Short mmCIF file of C-alpha atoms and ligand atoms in Angstrom, two decimals:
data_model
loop_
_atom_site.label_atom_id
_atom_site.label_comp_id
_atom_site.label_asym_id
_atom_site.label_seq_id
_atom_site.Cartn_x
_atom_site.Cartn_y
_atom_site.Cartn_z
CA UNK A 235 34.85 27.95 -12.13
CA UNK A 236 34.39 26.43 -8.70
CA UNK A 237 31.55 23.95 -8.74
CA UNK A 238 29.55 23.07 -5.55
CA UNK A 239 27.14 20.25 -5.01
CA UNK A 240 24.56 19.63 -2.39
CA UNK A 241 21.83 16.99 -1.75
CA UNK A 242 18.50 16.73 0.05
CA UNK A 243 14.87 15.89 0.00
CA UNK A 244 13.79 19.58 0.28
CA UNK A 245 10.20 18.63 1.17
CA UNK A 246 7.88 21.57 2.03
CA UNK A 247 10.83 23.95 1.28
CA UNK A 248 11.59 26.02 4.28
CA UNK A 249 13.98 28.75 5.61
CA UNK A 250 16.46 26.17 6.71
CA UNK A 251 16.85 24.81 3.16
CA UNK A 252 17.16 28.25 1.70
CA UNK A 253 19.88 29.29 4.10
CA UNK A 254 21.74 26.16 3.33
CA UNK A 255 21.53 26.67 -0.34
CA UNK A 256 22.56 30.34 -0.04
CA UNK A 257 25.61 29.47 1.90
CA UNK A 258 26.50 26.50 -0.45
CA UNK A 259 26.20 28.83 -3.36
CA UNK A 260 28.51 31.40 -1.76
CA UNK A 261 31.19 28.65 -1.59
CA UNK A 262 31.68 28.68 -5.33
CA UNK A 263 30.52 29.75 -8.82
CA UNK A 264 28.16 27.12 -9.82
CA UNK A 265 25.62 25.24 -7.60
CA UNK A 266 24.26 21.92 -8.38
CA UNK A 267 21.38 20.65 -6.15
CA UNK A 268 20.55 16.95 -6.07
CA UNK A 269 16.94 16.29 -5.08
CA UNK A 270 16.19 12.75 -3.92
CA UNK A 271 13.83 10.80 -6.03
CA UNK A 272 10.60 9.49 -4.42
CA UNK A 273 11.83 5.89 -4.81
CA UNK A 274 15.25 6.56 -3.26
CA UNK A 275 13.61 8.13 -0.30
CA UNK A 276 11.34 5.34 0.24
CA UNK A 277 14.27 2.89 -0.07
CA UNK A 278 16.11 4.77 2.64
CA UNK A 279 13.05 4.62 4.92
CA UNK A 280 11.85 8.25 4.32
CA UNK A 281 8.32 7.37 3.40
CA UNK A 282 6.47 10.57 4.66
CA UNK A 283 7.71 13.02 1.97
CA UNK A 284 4.53 15.09 1.20
CA UNK A 285 5.76 16.39 -2.26
CA UNK A 286 6.65 14.58 -5.37
CA UNK A 287 10.24 14.98 -6.70
CA UNK A 288 8.93 17.24 -9.41
CA UNK A 289 7.28 19.60 -6.98
CA UNK A 290 10.34 19.57 -4.71
CA UNK A 291 12.65 20.28 -7.75
CA UNK A 292 10.25 23.10 -8.84
CA UNK A 293 10.48 24.63 -5.36
CA UNK A 294 14.26 24.59 -5.34
CA UNK A 295 14.26 26.08 -8.87
CA UNK A 296 12.12 28.95 -7.54
CA UNK A 297 14.68 29.98 -5.04
CA UNK A 298 16.88 31.01 -8.08
CA UNK A 299 19.98 29.68 -6.11
CA UNK A 300 20.61 26.44 -8.20
CA UNK A 301 22.38 26.62 -11.40
CA UNK A 302 21.51 23.06 -12.14
CA UNK A 303 19.14 20.62 -10.46
CA UNK A 304 19.50 16.91 -10.74
CA UNK A 305 17.69 13.86 -9.34
CA UNK A 306 19.45 11.54 -6.84
CA UNK A 307 18.01 8.03 -7.38
CA UNK A 308 20.54 5.53 -6.18
CA UNK A 309 23.02 4.76 -3.43
CA UNK A 310 26.53 5.55 -4.50
CA UNK A 311 25.37 8.21 -6.90
CA UNK A 312 27.30 10.94 -5.07
CA UNK A 313 30.60 9.70 -6.22
CA UNK A 314 29.48 9.25 -9.88
CA UNK A 315 28.03 12.86 -9.79
CA UNK A 316 31.28 14.37 -8.31
CA UNK A 317 33.23 12.85 -11.13
CA UNK A 318 30.76 13.42 -13.84
CA UNK A 319 30.23 17.16 -13.02
CA UNK A 320 33.86 17.75 -11.97
CA UNK A 321 32.71 19.05 -8.56
CA UNK A 322 35.07 20.85 -6.33
CA UNK A 323 33.09 21.08 -3.06
CA UNK A 324 30.47 18.83 -1.63
CA UNK A 325 28.25 20.43 1.01
CA UNK A 326 25.61 19.19 3.52
CA UNK A 327 24.15 20.33 6.79
CA UNK A 328 25.87 19.64 10.09
CA UNK A 329 23.31 16.86 10.89
CA UNK A 330 25.38 14.72 8.42
CA UNK A 331 28.69 15.68 9.91
CA UNK A 332 31.25 13.00 9.34
CA UNK A 333 29.03 10.75 7.28
CA UNK A 334 30.39 11.82 3.99
CA UNK A 335 34.08 12.09 4.80
CA UNK A 336 34.68 9.23 2.39
CA UNK A 337 34.14 11.77 -0.43
CA UNK A 338 37.22 13.74 0.57
CA UNK A 339 39.01 11.42 -1.80
CA UNK A 340 37.25 13.07 -4.62
CA UNK A 341 36.65 16.66 -3.55
CA UNK A 342 36.42 19.17 -0.56
CA UNK A 343 33.75 18.27 1.91
CA UNK A 344 32.05 20.93 3.93
CA UNK A 345 29.35 20.50 6.62
CA UNK A 346 27.36 23.80 7.18
CA UNK A 347 25.68 24.57 10.52
CA UNK A 348 22.07 23.51 10.38
CA UNK A 349 19.49 26.29 10.93
CA UNK A 350 18.00 25.67 14.41
CA UNK A 351 14.25 25.28 14.99
CA UNK A 352 12.95 24.23 11.56
CA UNK A 353 12.72 21.02 9.66
CA UNK A 354 10.47 19.31 7.12
CA UNK A 355 9.47 16.83 9.89
CA UNK A 356 8.24 19.74 12.14
CA UNK A 357 6.25 21.11 9.39
CA UNK A 358 4.56 17.85 8.52
CA UNK A 359 3.82 17.23 12.24
CA UNK A 360 1.70 20.38 12.42
CA UNK A 361 -0.85 18.79 10.23
CA UNK A 362 -1.31 15.75 12.40
CA UNK A 363 -4.33 13.62 11.55
CA UNK A 364 -5.92 11.82 14.55
CA UNK A 365 -6.76 8.25 13.51
CA UNK A 366 -9.19 6.34 15.58
CA UNK A 367 -8.81 2.50 15.47
CA UNK A 368 -11.95 0.36 15.55
CA UNK A 369 -11.56 -3.41 15.86
CA UNK A 370 -9.96 -6.03 18.02
CA UNK A 371 -7.21 -7.93 16.41
CA UNK A 372 -3.52 -8.23 15.83
CA UNK A 373 -4.17 -6.21 12.62
CA UNK A 374 -5.27 -3.17 14.65
CA UNK A 375 -2.16 -3.43 16.86
CA UNK A 376 -0.07 -3.55 13.64
CA UNK A 377 -1.69 -0.43 12.42
CA UNK A 378 -1.09 1.28 15.63
CA UNK A 379 2.60 0.16 15.50
CA UNK A 380 3.09 1.25 11.99
CA UNK A 381 1.42 4.65 12.49
CA UNK A 382 4.33 5.60 14.62
CA UNK A 383 6.52 5.68 11.42
CA UNK A 384 4.08 7.91 9.61
CA UNK A 385 4.75 11.55 10.23
CA UNK A 386 1.53 13.58 10.50
CA UNK A 387 -0.51 10.64 11.77
CA UNK A 388 -1.41 9.99 15.44
CA UNK A 389 -3.10 6.71 16.16
CA UNK A 390 -5.60 6.86 19.15
CA UNK A 391 -6.17 3.84 21.51
CA UNK A 392 -8.32 1.17 19.72
CA UNK A 393 -11.86 0.40 20.64
CA UNK A 394 -13.53 -2.94 19.92
CA UNK A 395 -16.38 -1.67 17.77
CA UNK A 396 -18.96 -3.66 19.67
CA UNK A 397 -20.01 -0.91 21.98
CA UNK A 398 -21.76 1.99 20.26
CA UNK A 399 -21.10 4.43 23.05
CA UNK A 400 -17.41 3.72 22.83
CA UNK A 401 -17.41 4.21 19.01
CA UNK A 402 -19.34 7.48 19.48
CA UNK A 403 -16.84 8.78 21.90
CA UNK A 404 -14.00 7.76 19.67
CA UNK A 405 -15.53 9.54 16.72
CA UNK A 406 -15.74 12.68 18.67
CA UNK A 407 -12.00 12.61 19.33
CA UNK A 408 -10.70 11.82 15.92
CA UNK A 409 -10.35 13.16 12.32
CA UNK A 410 -10.32 9.71 10.65
CA UNK A 411 -10.94 5.97 11.48
CA UNK A 412 -9.40 2.66 10.64
CA UNK A 413 -11.99 -0.09 10.74
CA UNK A 414 -11.22 -3.76 11.07
CA UNK A 415 -14.04 -5.96 11.98
CA UNK A 416 -16.07 -8.80 10.55
CA UNK A 417 -17.19 -7.75 7.10
CA UNK A 418 -20.91 -7.79 8.29
CA UNK A 419 -20.26 -4.86 10.47
CA UNK A 420 -18.32 -2.58 7.92
CA UNK A 421 -21.25 -1.03 6.37
CA UNK A 422 -22.80 0.29 9.61
CA UNK A 423 -19.55 1.39 11.19
CA UNK A 424 -18.32 3.15 7.92
CA UNK A 425 -21.56 4.88 7.44
CA UNK A 426 -21.68 6.02 11.02
CA UNK A 427 -18.07 7.28 10.69
CA UNK A 428 -18.85 9.16 7.40
CA UNK A 429 -21.89 10.73 8.84
CA UNK A 430 -19.88 11.96 11.66
CA UNK A 431 -17.58 13.62 9.14
CA UNK A 432 -14.62 11.39 9.55
CA UNK A 433 -12.42 9.98 6.79
CA UNK A 434 -12.37 6.17 6.72
CA UNK A 435 -9.75 3.57 5.94
CA UNK A 436 -11.65 0.12 6.04
CA UNK A 437 -10.12 -3.25 5.66
CA UNK A 438 -11.46 -5.30 2.75
CA UNK A 439 -14.23 -5.74 1.73
CA UNK A 440 -15.55 -2.21 2.10
CA UNK A 441 -19.05 -3.65 2.43
CA UNK A 442 -20.76 -6.93 1.87
CA UNK A 443 -22.72 -6.04 -1.32
CA UNK A 444 -22.06 -3.81 -4.46
CA UNK A 445 -24.99 -1.78 -3.50
CA UNK A 446 -23.74 -0.98 -0.02
CA UNK A 447 -20.29 -0.32 -1.39
CA UNK A 448 -21.59 2.17 -3.94
CA UNK A 449 -23.75 3.84 -1.38
CA UNK A 450 -20.76 4.38 0.94
CA UNK A 451 -18.60 5.84 -1.83
CA UNK A 452 -21.40 8.14 -2.66
CA UNK A 453 -21.88 9.29 0.77
CA UNK A 454 -18.12 9.87 1.11
CA UNK A 455 -18.15 11.96 -2.05
CA UNK A 456 -21.18 13.85 -0.95
CA UNK A 457 -19.46 14.75 2.30
CA UNK A 458 -16.15 15.44 0.64
CA UNK A 459 -14.41 12.74 2.76
CA UNK A 460 -11.89 9.95 1.86
CA UNK A 461 -13.10 6.38 1.97
CA UNK A 462 -10.41 4.09 1.10
CA UNK A 463 -10.06 0.22 1.03
CA UNK A 464 -7.40 -1.02 3.31
CA UNK A 465 -5.74 -3.70 1.28
CA UNK A 466 -2.05 -3.54 2.07
CA UNK A 467 -0.78 -5.33 -1.05
CA UNK A 468 -2.32 -2.61 -3.20
CA UNK A 469 -0.06 0.12 -1.67
CA UNK A 470 3.18 -1.65 -1.97
CA UNK A 471 5.71 -0.18 -4.46
CA UNK A 472 6.32 -3.50 -6.00
CA UNK A 473 2.64 -4.04 -6.84
CA UNK A 474 2.20 -0.54 -8.25
CA UNK A 475 5.16 -0.96 -10.38
CA UNK A 476 4.08 -4.39 -11.60
CA UNK A 477 0.76 -2.88 -12.69
CA UNK A 478 2.44 0.00 -14.67
CA UNK A 479 4.76 -2.40 -16.36
CA UNK A 480 1.89 -4.67 -17.38
CA UNK A 481 -0.04 -1.53 -18.59
CA UNK A 482 3.00 -0.65 -20.66
CA UNK A 483 2.86 -3.94 -22.52
CA UNK A 484 5.91 -5.59 -20.89
CA UNK A 485 4.47 -9.03 -21.46
CA UNK A 486 2.33 -8.21 -24.45
CA UNK A 487 -1.36 -8.85 -24.36
CA UNK A 488 -2.44 -10.34 -21.05
CA UNK A 489 -4.09 -13.82 -21.32
CA UNK A 490 -4.54 -14.77 -17.78
CA UNK A 491 -4.10 -13.70 -14.20
CA UNK A 492 -3.83 -16.52 -11.54
CA UNK A 493 -3.61 -15.76 -7.94
CA UNK A 494 -3.29 -18.20 -4.84
CA UNK A 495 -3.55 -17.28 -1.23
CA UNK A 496 -3.54 -19.87 1.46
CA UNK A 497 -2.70 -20.21 5.14
CA UNK A 498 -2.38 -23.42 7.16
CA UNK A 499 -3.61 -21.90 10.43
CA UNK A 500 -6.96 -20.18 10.97
CA UNK A 501 -6.67 -16.86 12.76
CA UNK A 502 -6.24 -17.33 16.56
CA UNK A 503 -8.86 -14.73 17.45
CA UNK A 504 -12.23 -16.50 17.26
CA UNK A 505 -14.18 -13.46 16.40
CA UNK A 506 -11.86 -13.01 13.46
CA UNK A 507 -12.08 -16.57 12.35
CA UNK A 508 -13.31 -15.84 8.89
CA UNK A 509 -13.39 -18.28 6.12
CA UNK A 510 -11.09 -18.31 3.10
CA UNK A 511 -13.23 -16.09 0.80
CA UNK A 512 -13.81 -13.43 3.45
CA UNK A 513 -10.18 -13.41 4.68
CA UNK A 514 -8.19 -14.03 1.57
CA UNK A 515 -10.72 -13.15 -1.23
CA UNK A 516 -10.22 -9.45 -1.48
CA UNK A 517 -6.37 -9.91 -1.61
CA UNK A 518 -6.45 -12.61 -4.37
CA UNK A 519 -9.05 -10.67 -6.24
CA UNK A 520 -7.12 -7.38 -6.27
CA UNK A 521 -4.65 -8.21 -9.17
CA UNK A 522 -7.58 -9.78 -11.20
CA UNK A 523 -9.67 -6.69 -11.20
CA UNK A 524 -6.76 -4.27 -11.25
CA UNK A 525 -5.27 -5.89 -14.28
CA UNK A 526 -8.15 -7.06 -16.37
CA UNK A 527 -10.81 -4.52 -15.19
CA UNK A 528 -14.15 -5.34 -13.64
CA UNK A 529 -16.20 -6.24 -16.64
CA UNK A 530 -16.26 -9.98 -16.15
CA UNK A 531 -18.47 -11.96 -18.56
CA UNK A 532 -18.68 -15.31 -16.65
CA UNK A 533 -17.58 -16.66 -13.40
CA UNK A 534 -17.72 -19.97 -11.62
CA UNK A 535 -17.20 -20.39 -7.80
CA UNK A 536 -16.42 -23.80 -6.38
CA UNK A 537 -16.24 -24.08 -2.59
CA UNK A 538 -15.56 -26.52 0.14
CA UNK A 539 -17.30 -25.41 3.40
CA UNK A 540 -16.94 -26.92 6.80
CA UNK A 541 -20.15 -26.35 8.38
CA UNK A 542 -20.58 -28.95 11.09
CA UNK A 543 -22.01 -31.57 8.88
CA UNK A 544 -24.90 -29.38 7.80
CA UNK A 545 -26.00 -29.77 4.25
CA UNK A 546 -26.33 -26.01 3.80
CA UNK A 547 -24.59 -24.46 0.84
CA UNK A 548 -22.89 -21.21 0.92
CA UNK A 549 -26.09 -19.85 -0.62
CA UNK A 550 -28.42 -21.01 2.15
CA UNK A 551 -29.03 -18.75 5.13
CA UNK A 552 -25.77 -18.00 6.62
CA UNK A 553 -23.46 -15.45 5.11
CA UNK A 554 -20.72 -17.66 4.10
CA UNK A 555 -17.22 -17.02 5.28
CA UNK A 556 -18.15 -15.23 8.47
CA UNK A 557 -17.59 -16.39 11.87
CA UNK A 558 -21.40 -16.82 12.37
CA UNK A 559 -22.86 -19.75 14.26
CA UNK A 560 -24.34 -22.01 11.62
CA UNK A 561 -25.18 -25.23 13.29
CA UNK A 562 -24.96 -26.90 16.59
CA UNK A 563 -22.19 -29.52 16.95
CA UNK A 564 -24.33 -32.24 18.64
CA UNK A 565 -21.48 -33.92 20.40
CA UNK A 566 -19.88 -30.74 21.99
CA UNK A 567 -23.12 -28.68 22.16
CA UNK A 568 -21.09 -25.82 20.60
CA UNK A 569 -21.84 -23.47 17.86
CA UNK A 570 -19.68 -23.95 14.82
CA UNK A 571 -19.22 -21.36 12.05
CA UNK A 572 -19.72 -21.81 8.41
CA UNK A 573 -16.21 -21.86 7.20
CA UNK A 574 -15.07 -22.27 3.65
CA UNK A 575 -11.67 -23.98 3.84
CA UNK A 576 -11.16 -23.65 0.16
CA UNK A 577 -12.70 -21.70 -2.62
CA UNK A 578 -11.78 -21.30 -6.29
CA UNK A 579 -13.20 -18.71 -8.63
CA UNK A 580 -12.71 -18.92 -12.45
CA UNK A 581 -13.42 -15.81 -14.44
CA UNK A 582 -13.84 -15.16 -18.10
CA UNK A 583 -13.41 -11.55 -19.45
CA UNK A 584 -13.75 -10.70 -23.06
CA UNK A 585 -10.13 -11.07 -23.91
CA UNK A 586 -8.62 -12.96 -20.92
CA UNK A 587 -9.29 -15.41 -18.10
CA UNK A 588 -8.46 -15.37 -14.50
CA UNK A 589 -8.54 -17.67 -11.34
CA UNK A 590 -8.27 -17.11 -7.67
CA UNK A 591 -7.81 -19.89 -5.18
CA UNK A 592 -8.04 -19.20 -1.47
CA UNK A 593 -7.76 -21.51 1.42
CA UNK A 594 -7.42 -21.72 5.22
CA UNK A 595 -6.38 -24.88 6.91
CA UNK A 596 -4.82 -26.09 3.64
CA UNK A 597 -1.75 -25.16 1.69
CA UNK A 598 -0.63 -24.45 -1.85
CA UNK A 599 2.04 -22.31 -3.44
CA UNK A 600 1.06 -18.66 -2.81
CA UNK A 601 2.23 -17.17 -6.11
CA UNK A 602 0.83 -14.79 -8.54
CA UNK A 603 1.37 -15.47 -12.32
CA UNK A 604 0.29 -13.17 -15.10
CA UNK A 605 0.63 -14.58 -18.52
CA UNK A 606 0.85 -12.75 -21.65
CA UNK A 607 1.68 -13.12 -25.31
CA UNK A 608 5.22 -11.97 -25.02
CA UNK A 609 6.21 -13.32 -21.61
CA UNK A 610 4.84 -13.64 -18.08
CA UNK A 611 5.14 -11.86 -14.68
CA UNK A 612 5.90 -14.14 -11.75
CA UNK A 613 5.56 -12.98 -8.16
CA UNK A 614 6.79 -15.61 -5.79
CA UNK A 615 5.11 -16.75 -2.55
CA UNK A 616 3.96 -14.91 -0.49
CA UNK A 617 2.96 -12.66 -3.33
CA UNK A 618 0.76 -10.43 -1.22
CA UNK A 619 3.84 -9.27 0.56
CA UNK A 620 5.31 -8.17 -2.73
CA UNK A 621 8.83 -6.84 -2.58
CA UNK A 622 10.14 -8.66 -5.60
CA UNK A 623 8.85 -10.03 -8.93
CA UNK A 624 10.26 -11.23 -12.25
CA UNK A 625 9.32 -10.65 -15.88
CA UNK A 626 10.15 -13.89 -17.65
CA UNK A 627 10.52 -14.61 -21.37
CA UNK A 628 10.99 -17.71 -23.45
CA UNK A 629 14.58 -16.55 -23.81
CA UNK A 630 15.59 -16.60 -20.16
CA UNK A 631 18.55 -14.30 -20.80
CA UNK A 632 15.98 -11.46 -21.29
CA UNK A 633 14.45 -12.09 -17.77
CA UNK A 634 14.34 -8.99 -15.60
CA UNK A 635 14.06 -8.94 -11.80
CA UNK A 636 12.56 -6.05 -9.84
CA UNK A 637 13.14 -5.54 -6.07
CA UNK A 638 11.51 -2.87 -3.94
CA UNK A 639 11.60 -2.12 -0.24
CA UNK A 640 8.67 -3.26 1.79
CA UNK A 641 8.37 -1.83 5.32
CA UNK A 642 5.88 -2.91 7.79
CA UNK A 643 4.31 -5.51 5.55
CA UNK A 644 2.97 -2.66 3.45
CA UNK A 645 0.76 -1.30 6.19
CA UNK A 646 3.03 1.70 6.42
CA UNK A 647 2.44 2.53 2.78
CA UNK A 648 -1.20 2.03 3.08
CA UNK A 649 -1.22 4.54 5.91
CA UNK A 650 0.90 7.00 3.88
CA UNK A 651 -1.50 6.64 0.96
CA UNK A 652 -4.46 7.27 3.17
CA UNK A 653 -2.83 10.39 4.69
CA UNK A 654 -2.07 11.72 1.14
CA UNK A 655 -5.57 10.95 -0.08
CA UNK A 656 -6.99 12.79 2.79
CA UNK A 657 -4.64 15.73 2.06
CA UNK A 658 -6.16 15.77 -1.53
CA UNK A 659 -2.87 14.76 -3.22
CA UNK A 660 -3.56 13.65 -6.78
CA UNK A 661 -0.63 11.38 -6.66
CA UNK A 662 -1.94 9.25 -3.72
CA UNK A 663 -2.16 5.50 -4.58
CA UNK A 664 -5.67 4.47 -4.30
CA UNK A 665 -7.69 1.30 -4.99
CA UNK A 666 -10.26 2.45 -7.78
CA UNK A 667 -13.85 2.48 -6.57
CA UNK A 668 -14.98 0.02 -9.20
CA UNK A 669 -12.39 -2.56 -7.96
CA UNK A 670 -13.56 -2.11 -4.45
CA UNK A 671 -17.06 -2.50 -5.71
CA UNK A 672 -16.17 -5.67 -7.74
CA UNK A 673 -14.49 -7.25 -4.76
CA UNK A 674 -17.65 -6.56 -2.58
CA UNK A 675 -19.66 -8.05 -5.43
CA UNK A 676 -17.80 -11.34 -5.36
CA UNK A 677 -18.40 -11.56 -1.52
CA UNK A 678 -22.09 -10.89 -2.25
CA UNK A 679 -22.41 -13.48 -4.94
CA UNK A 680 -20.70 -16.02 -2.68
CA UNK A 681 -22.98 -15.33 0.15
CA UNK A 682 -26.02 -15.43 -2.13
CA UNK A 683 -24.92 -18.54 -3.79
CA UNK A 684 -24.68 -17.03 -7.37
CA UNK A 685 -22.59 -19.21 -9.59
CA UNK A 686 -21.52 -21.19 -6.60
CA UNK A 687 -21.14 -25.03 -6.51
CA UNK A 688 -20.14 -26.89 -3.29
CA UNK A 689 -17.75 -29.71 -3.04
CA UNK A 690 -18.87 -32.77 -1.22
CA UNK A 691 -17.36 -33.30 2.25
N1 LIG B 773 18.96 21.74 6.58
C1 LIG B 773 19.47 22.86 7.34
N2 LIG B 773 18.71 23.30 8.26
C2 LIG B 773 17.48 22.90 8.55
C3 LIG B 773 16.92 21.80 7.84
C4 LIG B 773 17.83 21.22 6.83
O1 LIG B 773 20.61 23.27 7.09
N3 LIG B 773 16.79 23.34 9.54
C5 LIG B 773 19.82 21.15 5.53
C6 LIG B 773 20.14 19.65 5.73
O2 LIG B 773 21.23 19.57 6.61
C7 LIG B 773 20.49 19.17 4.34
C8 LIG B 773 19.55 20.03 3.47
O3 LIG B 773 19.12 21.27 4.30
O4 LIG B 773 21.77 19.55 4.10
C9 LIG B 773 18.31 19.24 3.03
O5 LIG B 773 17.74 18.72 4.17
P1 LIG B 773 16.42 17.82 4.20
O6 LIG B 773 16.74 16.50 4.78
O7 LIG B 773 15.78 17.81 2.97
O8 LIG B 773 15.59 18.74 5.17
P2 LIG B 773 14.94 18.39 6.71
O9 LIG B 773 14.18 19.62 7.13
O10 LIG B 773 16.18 18.08 7.60
O11 LIG B 773 14.07 17.18 6.42
P3 LIG B 773 13.48 16.02 7.43
O12 LIG B 773 12.90 16.73 8.59
O13 LIG B 773 12.58 15.29 6.56
O14 LIG B 773 14.70 15.22 7.82
#
């Protein structure tokens, strides 16, 4: 019996795929089709695949052409498979001509002409989502840059968000918006976009209070639109895997979650010169609420604000953490913003504790440690750009290291997740609403001075 093997992603199975499978099958008696795993595709930079590996396998199965379907999940697997299945012929389309000649050592290698005029990429492009960008910062530029790598997404030129007319005209041109502005403006901008029937990806926090956050999610639901919190760490493969491992009991019962995020330099753009809690808070809070849930029993916030010598606490008057003029600097006659240089939040949940430390213009080790009864998870600095973590045990021989590809600081995955959520994909990674709400809640409590103590200057 002559065995033939071929590989592919087979996303949105099309005529070109079927023709290839037919011709591959005709080359022998038994056809094995290797379908790439989601993980393997991501690792080789193919992040826009619309269908899950199971959907893609099912579509291949339905063609009735494959005698056996396997998953391709690692580099170098082809040689293993050829040996394992005793393959006679390896087949791929002519777009790969020459690339797999090294397999000739193990079997016959055949490249078949690719069918002209059709590809998964083309099919994906036909459903292009026009993304309007609102905000003025290097972040917006990064999103514009990363959108180029996401099939089916077309980023429009950014508008600042300060001019209502400009925002209106952008909303009339797009299907969805990405919003990055000072948190005080999020609520109005998001509401406006949702009311205009646009899907929204908004940088954290979604709004400044729990109530506003709830209202926005309810509005999105009512209008059947996607509202998603843009927190790039949440969408990275490593962070997602870490959550799954912890849920699966990898380190036993979780006792504490401790996250630190600091940066030495404040943002260059004055408008975006937020304090630590507004800038870093959502990122640092993400693992706490994602791992321990949002039902916190007690918390204590200690903050050091730099507010031009004013005695105001975070609770008084000015919304803390924002670039809002708080007091006149008498010497220079310039307005200085309330700016928390350092804030620490301690939480007590029913069965665990947590702490977050955020700072700007100070430095500490930016690591994430999750401690459990059997071991602990360690994500080294800068943990919010997670591509690696380690599960550590008392017996260090049992330690396990996990590496995952991280493209474009995670923004690329955030955009893919958004696109999938808009497309109604159940498998799309999303930050649960209650986590978004809890994050907004901490911002609210901080601004209102609930459970807040201020350090002396
Ligand atoms: N193929 C083909 N003719 C096409 C498209 C694909 O013969 N028009 C072949 C490829 O050469 C490969 C197999 O089908 O051997 C699986 O290809 P895959 O990469 O999954 O499909 P593409 O449509 O090329 O996907 P993409 O646009 O994402 O690269």
